[in-house]
C-alpha atoms as a printed R data frame, in Angstrom:
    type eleno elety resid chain resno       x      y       z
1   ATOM     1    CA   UNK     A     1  48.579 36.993 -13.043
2   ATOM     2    CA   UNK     A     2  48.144 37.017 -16.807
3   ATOM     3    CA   UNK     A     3  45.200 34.939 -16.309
4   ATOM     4    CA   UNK     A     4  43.623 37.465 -14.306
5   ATOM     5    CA   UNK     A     5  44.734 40.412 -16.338
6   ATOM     6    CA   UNK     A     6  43.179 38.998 -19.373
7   ATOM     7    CA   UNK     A     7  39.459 37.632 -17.632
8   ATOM     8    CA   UNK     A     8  39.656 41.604 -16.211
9   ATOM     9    CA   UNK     A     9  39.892 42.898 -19.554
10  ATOM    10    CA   UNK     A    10  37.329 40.658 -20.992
11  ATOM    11    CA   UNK     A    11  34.890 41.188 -18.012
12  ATOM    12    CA   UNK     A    12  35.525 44.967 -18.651
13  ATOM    13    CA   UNK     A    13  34.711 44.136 -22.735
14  ATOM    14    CA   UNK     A    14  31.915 42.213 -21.583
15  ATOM    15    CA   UNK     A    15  30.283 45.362 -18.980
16  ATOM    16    CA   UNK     A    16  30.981 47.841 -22.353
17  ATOM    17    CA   UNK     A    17  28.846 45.180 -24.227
18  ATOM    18    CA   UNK     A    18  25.905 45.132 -21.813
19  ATOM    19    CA   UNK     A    19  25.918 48.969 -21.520
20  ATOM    20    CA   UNK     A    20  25.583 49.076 -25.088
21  ATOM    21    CA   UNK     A    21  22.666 46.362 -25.246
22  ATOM    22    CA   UNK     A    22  20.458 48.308 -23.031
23  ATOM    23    CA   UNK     A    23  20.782 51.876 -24.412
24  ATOM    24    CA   UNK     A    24  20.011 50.268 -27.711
25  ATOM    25    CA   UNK     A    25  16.893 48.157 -25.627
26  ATOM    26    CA   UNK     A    26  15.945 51.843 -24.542
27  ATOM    27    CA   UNK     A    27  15.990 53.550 -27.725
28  ATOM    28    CA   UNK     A    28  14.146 50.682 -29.250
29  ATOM    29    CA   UNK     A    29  11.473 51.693 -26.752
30  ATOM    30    CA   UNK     A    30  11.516 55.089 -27.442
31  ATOM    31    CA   UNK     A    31  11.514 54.476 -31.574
32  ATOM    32    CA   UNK     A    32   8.605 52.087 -31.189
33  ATOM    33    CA   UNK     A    33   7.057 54.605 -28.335
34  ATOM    34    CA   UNK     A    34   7.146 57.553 -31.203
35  ATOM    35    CA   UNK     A    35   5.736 55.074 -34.228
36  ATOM    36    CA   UNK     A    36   2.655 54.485 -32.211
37  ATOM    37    CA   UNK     A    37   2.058 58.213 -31.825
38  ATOM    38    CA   UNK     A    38   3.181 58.711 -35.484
39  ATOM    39    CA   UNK     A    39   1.110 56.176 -36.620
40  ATOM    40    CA   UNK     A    40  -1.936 57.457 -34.421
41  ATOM    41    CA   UNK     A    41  -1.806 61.091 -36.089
42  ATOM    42    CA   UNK     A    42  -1.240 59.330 -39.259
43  ATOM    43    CA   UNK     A    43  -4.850 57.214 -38.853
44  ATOM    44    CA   UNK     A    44  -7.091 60.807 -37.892
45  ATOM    45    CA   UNK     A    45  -5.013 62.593 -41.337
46  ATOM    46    CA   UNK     A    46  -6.435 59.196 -43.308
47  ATOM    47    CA   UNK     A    47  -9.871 59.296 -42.061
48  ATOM    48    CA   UNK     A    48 -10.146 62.944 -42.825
49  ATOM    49    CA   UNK     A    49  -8.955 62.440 -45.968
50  ATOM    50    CA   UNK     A    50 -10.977 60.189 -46.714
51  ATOM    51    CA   UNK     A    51 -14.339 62.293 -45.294
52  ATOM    52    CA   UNK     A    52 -12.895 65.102 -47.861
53  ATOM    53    CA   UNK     A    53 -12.429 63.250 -50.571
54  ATOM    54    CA   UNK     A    54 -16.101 61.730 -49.848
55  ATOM    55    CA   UNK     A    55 -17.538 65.355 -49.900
56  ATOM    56    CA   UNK     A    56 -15.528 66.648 -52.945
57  ATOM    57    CA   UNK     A    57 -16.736 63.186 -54.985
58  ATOM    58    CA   UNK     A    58 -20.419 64.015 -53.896
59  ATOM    59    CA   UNK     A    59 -20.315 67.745 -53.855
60  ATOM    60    CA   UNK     A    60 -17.399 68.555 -56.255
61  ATOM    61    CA   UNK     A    61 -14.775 71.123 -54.887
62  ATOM    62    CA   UNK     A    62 -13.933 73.987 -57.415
63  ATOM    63    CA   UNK     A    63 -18.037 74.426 -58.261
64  ATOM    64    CA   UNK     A    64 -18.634 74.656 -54.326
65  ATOM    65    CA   UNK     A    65 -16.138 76.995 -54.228
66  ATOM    66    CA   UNK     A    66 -17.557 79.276 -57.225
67  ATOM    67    CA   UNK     A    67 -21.384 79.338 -55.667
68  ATOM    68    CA   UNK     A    68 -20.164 80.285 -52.465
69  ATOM    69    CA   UNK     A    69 -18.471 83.567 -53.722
70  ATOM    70    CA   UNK     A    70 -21.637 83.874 -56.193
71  ATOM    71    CA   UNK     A    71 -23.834 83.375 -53.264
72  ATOM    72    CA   UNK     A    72 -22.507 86.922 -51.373
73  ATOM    73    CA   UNK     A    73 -24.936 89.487 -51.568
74  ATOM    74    CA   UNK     A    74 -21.833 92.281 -51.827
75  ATOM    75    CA   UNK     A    75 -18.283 92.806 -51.835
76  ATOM    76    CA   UNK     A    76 -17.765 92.614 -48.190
77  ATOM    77    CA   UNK     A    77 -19.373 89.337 -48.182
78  ATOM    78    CA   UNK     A    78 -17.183 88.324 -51.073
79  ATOM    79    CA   UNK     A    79 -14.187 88.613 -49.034
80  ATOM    80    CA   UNK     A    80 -14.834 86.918 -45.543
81  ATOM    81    CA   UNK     A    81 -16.495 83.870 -47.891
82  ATOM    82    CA   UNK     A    82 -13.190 83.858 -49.860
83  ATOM    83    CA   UNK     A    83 -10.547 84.538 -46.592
84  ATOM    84    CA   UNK     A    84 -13.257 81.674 -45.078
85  ATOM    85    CA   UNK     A    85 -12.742 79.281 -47.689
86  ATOM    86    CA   UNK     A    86  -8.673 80.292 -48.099
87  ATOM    87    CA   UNK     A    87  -8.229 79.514 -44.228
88  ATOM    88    CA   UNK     A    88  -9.885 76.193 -44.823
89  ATOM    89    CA   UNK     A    89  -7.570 75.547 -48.238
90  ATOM    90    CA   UNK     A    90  -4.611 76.449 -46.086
91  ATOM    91    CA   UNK     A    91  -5.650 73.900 -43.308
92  ATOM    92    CA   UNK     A    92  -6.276 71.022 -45.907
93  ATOM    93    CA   UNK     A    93  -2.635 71.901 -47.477
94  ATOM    94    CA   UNK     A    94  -0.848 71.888 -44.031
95  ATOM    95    CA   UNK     A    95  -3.363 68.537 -43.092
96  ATOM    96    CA   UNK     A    96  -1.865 67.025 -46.260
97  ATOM    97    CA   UNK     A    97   1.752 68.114 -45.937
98  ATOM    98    CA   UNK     A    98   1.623 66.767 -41.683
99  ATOM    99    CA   UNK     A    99   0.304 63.649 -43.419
100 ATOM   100    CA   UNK     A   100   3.134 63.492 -46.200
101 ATOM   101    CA   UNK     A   101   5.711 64.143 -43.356
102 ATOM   102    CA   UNK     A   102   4.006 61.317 -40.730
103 ATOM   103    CA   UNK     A   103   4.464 58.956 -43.599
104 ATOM   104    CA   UNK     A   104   8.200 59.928 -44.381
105 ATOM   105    CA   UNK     A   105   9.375 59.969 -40.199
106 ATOM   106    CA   UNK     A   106   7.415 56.614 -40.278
107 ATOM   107    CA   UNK     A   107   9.297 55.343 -42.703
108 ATOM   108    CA   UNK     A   108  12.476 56.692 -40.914
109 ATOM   109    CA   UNK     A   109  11.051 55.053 -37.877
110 ATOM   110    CA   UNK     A   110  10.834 51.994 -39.057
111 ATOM   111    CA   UNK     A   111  14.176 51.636 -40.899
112 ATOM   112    CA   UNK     A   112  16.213 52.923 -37.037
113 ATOM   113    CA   UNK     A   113  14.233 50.466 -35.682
114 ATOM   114    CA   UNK     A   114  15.553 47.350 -37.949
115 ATOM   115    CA   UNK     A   115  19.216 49.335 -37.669
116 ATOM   116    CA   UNK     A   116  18.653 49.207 -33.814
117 ATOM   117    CA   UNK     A   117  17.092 45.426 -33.824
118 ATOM   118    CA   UNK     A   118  20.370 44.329 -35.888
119 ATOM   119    CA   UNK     A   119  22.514 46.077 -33.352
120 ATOM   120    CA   UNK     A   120  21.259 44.398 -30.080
121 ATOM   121    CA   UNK     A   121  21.528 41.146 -31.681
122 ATOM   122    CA   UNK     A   122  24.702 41.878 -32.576
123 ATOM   123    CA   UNK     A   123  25.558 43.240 -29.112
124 ATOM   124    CA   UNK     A   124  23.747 40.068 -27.768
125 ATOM   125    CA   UNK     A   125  25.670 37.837 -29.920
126 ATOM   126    CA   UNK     A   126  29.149 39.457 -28.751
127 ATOM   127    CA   UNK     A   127  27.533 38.969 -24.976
128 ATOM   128    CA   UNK     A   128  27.469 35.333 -25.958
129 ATOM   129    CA   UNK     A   129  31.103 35.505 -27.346
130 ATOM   130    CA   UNK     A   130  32.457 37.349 -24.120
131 ATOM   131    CA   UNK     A   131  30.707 35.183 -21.616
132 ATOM   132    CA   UNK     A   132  32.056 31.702 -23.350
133 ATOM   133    CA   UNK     A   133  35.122 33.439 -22.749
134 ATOM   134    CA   UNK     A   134  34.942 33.909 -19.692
135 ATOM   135    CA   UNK     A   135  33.762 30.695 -18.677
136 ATOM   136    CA   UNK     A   136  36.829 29.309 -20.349
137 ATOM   137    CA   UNK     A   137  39.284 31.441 -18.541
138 ATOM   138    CA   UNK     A   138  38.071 30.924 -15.241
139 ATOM   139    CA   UNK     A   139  38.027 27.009 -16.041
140 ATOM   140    CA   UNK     A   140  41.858 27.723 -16.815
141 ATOM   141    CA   UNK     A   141  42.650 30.021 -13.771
142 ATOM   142    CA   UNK     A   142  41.263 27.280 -11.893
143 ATOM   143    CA   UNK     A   143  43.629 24.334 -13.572
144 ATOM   144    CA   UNK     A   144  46.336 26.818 -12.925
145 ATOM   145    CA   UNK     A   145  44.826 27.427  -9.366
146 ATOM   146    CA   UNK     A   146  44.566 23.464  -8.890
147 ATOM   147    CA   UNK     A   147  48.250 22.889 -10.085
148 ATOM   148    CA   UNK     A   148  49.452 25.508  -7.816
149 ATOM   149    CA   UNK     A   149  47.450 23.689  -4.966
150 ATOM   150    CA   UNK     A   150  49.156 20.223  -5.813
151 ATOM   151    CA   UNK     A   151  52.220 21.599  -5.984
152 ATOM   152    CA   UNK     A   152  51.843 23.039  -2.613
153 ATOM   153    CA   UNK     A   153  50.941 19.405  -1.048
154 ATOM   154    CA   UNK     A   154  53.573 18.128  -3.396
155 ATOM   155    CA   UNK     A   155  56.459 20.703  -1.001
156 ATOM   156    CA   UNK     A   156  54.334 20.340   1.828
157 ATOM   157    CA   UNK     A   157  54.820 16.156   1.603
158 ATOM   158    CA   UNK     A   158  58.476 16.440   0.963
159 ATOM   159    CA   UNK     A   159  59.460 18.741   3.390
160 ATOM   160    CA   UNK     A   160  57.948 16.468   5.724
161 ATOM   161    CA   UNK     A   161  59.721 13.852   4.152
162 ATOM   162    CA   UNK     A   162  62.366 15.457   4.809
163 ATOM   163    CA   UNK     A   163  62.252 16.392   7.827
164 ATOM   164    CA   UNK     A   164  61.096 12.838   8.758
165 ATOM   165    CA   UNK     A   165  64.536 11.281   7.220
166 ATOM   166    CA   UNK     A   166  67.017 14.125   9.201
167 ATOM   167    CA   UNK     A   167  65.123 12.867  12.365
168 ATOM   168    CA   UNK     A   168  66.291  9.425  11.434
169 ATOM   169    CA   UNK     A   169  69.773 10.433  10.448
170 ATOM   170    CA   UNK     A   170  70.282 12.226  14.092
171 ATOM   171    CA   UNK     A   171  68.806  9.118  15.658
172 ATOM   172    CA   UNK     A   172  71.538  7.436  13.414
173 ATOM   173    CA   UNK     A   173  74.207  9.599  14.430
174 ATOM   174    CA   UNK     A   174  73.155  9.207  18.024
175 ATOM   175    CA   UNK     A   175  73.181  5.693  18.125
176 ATOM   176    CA   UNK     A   176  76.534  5.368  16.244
177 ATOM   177    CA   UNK     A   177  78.463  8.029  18.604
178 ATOM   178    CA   UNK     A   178  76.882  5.830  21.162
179 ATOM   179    CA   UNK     A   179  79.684  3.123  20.235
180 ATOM   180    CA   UNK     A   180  82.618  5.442  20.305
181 ATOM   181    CA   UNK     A   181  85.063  4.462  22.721
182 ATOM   182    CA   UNK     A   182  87.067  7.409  24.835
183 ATOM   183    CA   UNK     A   183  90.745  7.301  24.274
184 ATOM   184    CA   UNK     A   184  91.843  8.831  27.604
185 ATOM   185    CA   UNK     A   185  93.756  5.933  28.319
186 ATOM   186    CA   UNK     A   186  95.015  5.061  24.973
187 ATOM   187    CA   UNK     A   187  97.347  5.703  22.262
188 ATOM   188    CA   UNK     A   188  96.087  9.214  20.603
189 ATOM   189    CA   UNK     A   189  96.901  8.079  17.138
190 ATOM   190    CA   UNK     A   190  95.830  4.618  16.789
191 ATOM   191    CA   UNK     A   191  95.667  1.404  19.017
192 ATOM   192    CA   UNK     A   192  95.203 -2.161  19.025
193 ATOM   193    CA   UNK     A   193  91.928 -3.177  21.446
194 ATOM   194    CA   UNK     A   194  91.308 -6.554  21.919
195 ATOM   195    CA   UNK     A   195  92.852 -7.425  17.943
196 ATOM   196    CA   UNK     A   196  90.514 -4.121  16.288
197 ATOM   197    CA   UNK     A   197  92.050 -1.524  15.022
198 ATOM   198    CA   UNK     A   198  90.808  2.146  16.497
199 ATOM   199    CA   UNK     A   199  91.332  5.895  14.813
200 ATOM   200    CA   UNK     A   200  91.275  8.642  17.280
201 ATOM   201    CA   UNK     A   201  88.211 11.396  16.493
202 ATOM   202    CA   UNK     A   202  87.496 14.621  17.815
203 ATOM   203    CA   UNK     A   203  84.062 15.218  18.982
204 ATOM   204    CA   UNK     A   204  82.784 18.022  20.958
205 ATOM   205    CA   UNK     A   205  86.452 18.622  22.184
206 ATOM   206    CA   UNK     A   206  86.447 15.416  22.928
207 ATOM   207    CA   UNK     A   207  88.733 12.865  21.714
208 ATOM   208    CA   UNK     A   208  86.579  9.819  20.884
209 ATOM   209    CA   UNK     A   209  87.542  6.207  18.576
210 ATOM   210    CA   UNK     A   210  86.082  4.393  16.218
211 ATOM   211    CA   UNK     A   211  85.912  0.865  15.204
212 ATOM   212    CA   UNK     A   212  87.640  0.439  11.722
């Protein structure tokens, strides 16, 4: 019984274990899943980056800027060049900061992900642990189990023995009462027959004697 109490407990352990391995397979999946898409947003940011900073080293970036508003033949002009060119500014800043951020929540990424590798082969290593335990307590319920079964043969054998040796002693008895001689002609306390001595017994109401 406390064989079986303790292989339930570590089978239970063991069922915990496994439970725990896959959600950490699963959100391995998912961290990996979302570091591919980080890392595709991360590749259009660089190559648009790179096109800009192309264009600025060719072009130059605060002149541009000046001979655009100097181009505009009036005030009006002036200020859809400059809300133009502040829309654009404001889309490079955000472009950067998303690019900043995709680097950072890579980085995260990649530091669950070793976090989350170390845990399933911990959790895998603990499998191992629990299993090997297992296996040993089964190969002990079953020495138990085997003693138990020898020990039931063992009964089994000597209650046929047993029985084997009271079968004798009745065929003993029989065979002995067999010589009793009746003493309904004879002395009821003791007599002389033929130079043997005899004791008077009861048996079955009976009184019988025996040779002494």
């Amino acid at each position: 019984e406390d064989v079986n109490k303790k292989l339930g407990k570590i089978e239970a352990e063991l069922r915990i274990l496994k439970k725990n391995m896959n959600k950490t397979e699963t959100e391995i999946t998912s961290v990996n899943s979302e570091i591919s898409i980080t890392q595709s947003s991360l590749e259009k940011q660089k190559d648009w980056i790179k096109r800009k900073l192309r264009i600025i080293h060719k072009f130059g970036y605060s002149g541009d800027i000046a001979m655009l508003l100097l181009s505009a033949k009036d005030i009006s002009q002036m200020i859809r060049i400059w809300k133009y060119l502040e829309n654009i500014i404001r889309f490079e800043h955000k472009t950067l900061g998303n690019y900043r951020q995709n680097l950072k929540t890579l980085d995260e990424k990649y530091k669950k992900l070793q976090v989350l590798k170390t845990e399933l082969n911990a959790n895998k290593g603990n499998i191992r642990i629990k299993e090997n335990e297992i296996t040993k307590e089964k190969q002990s319920k079953e020495i138990i189990l085997s003693s138990v079964r020898n020990k039931k043969a063992s009964h089994k054998k000597m209650l046929s023995e047993l029985n084997e040796a009271s079968k004798k002693l009745l065929e003993l008895i029989k065979e002995f009462a067999s010589t009793w001689v009746s003493l309904d002609a004879y002395d009821k306390e003791t007599l002389t027959i033929i130079g043997t001595t005899k004791r008077a017994i009861m048996l079955g109401g009976r009184e019988l004697v025996e040779a002494i």
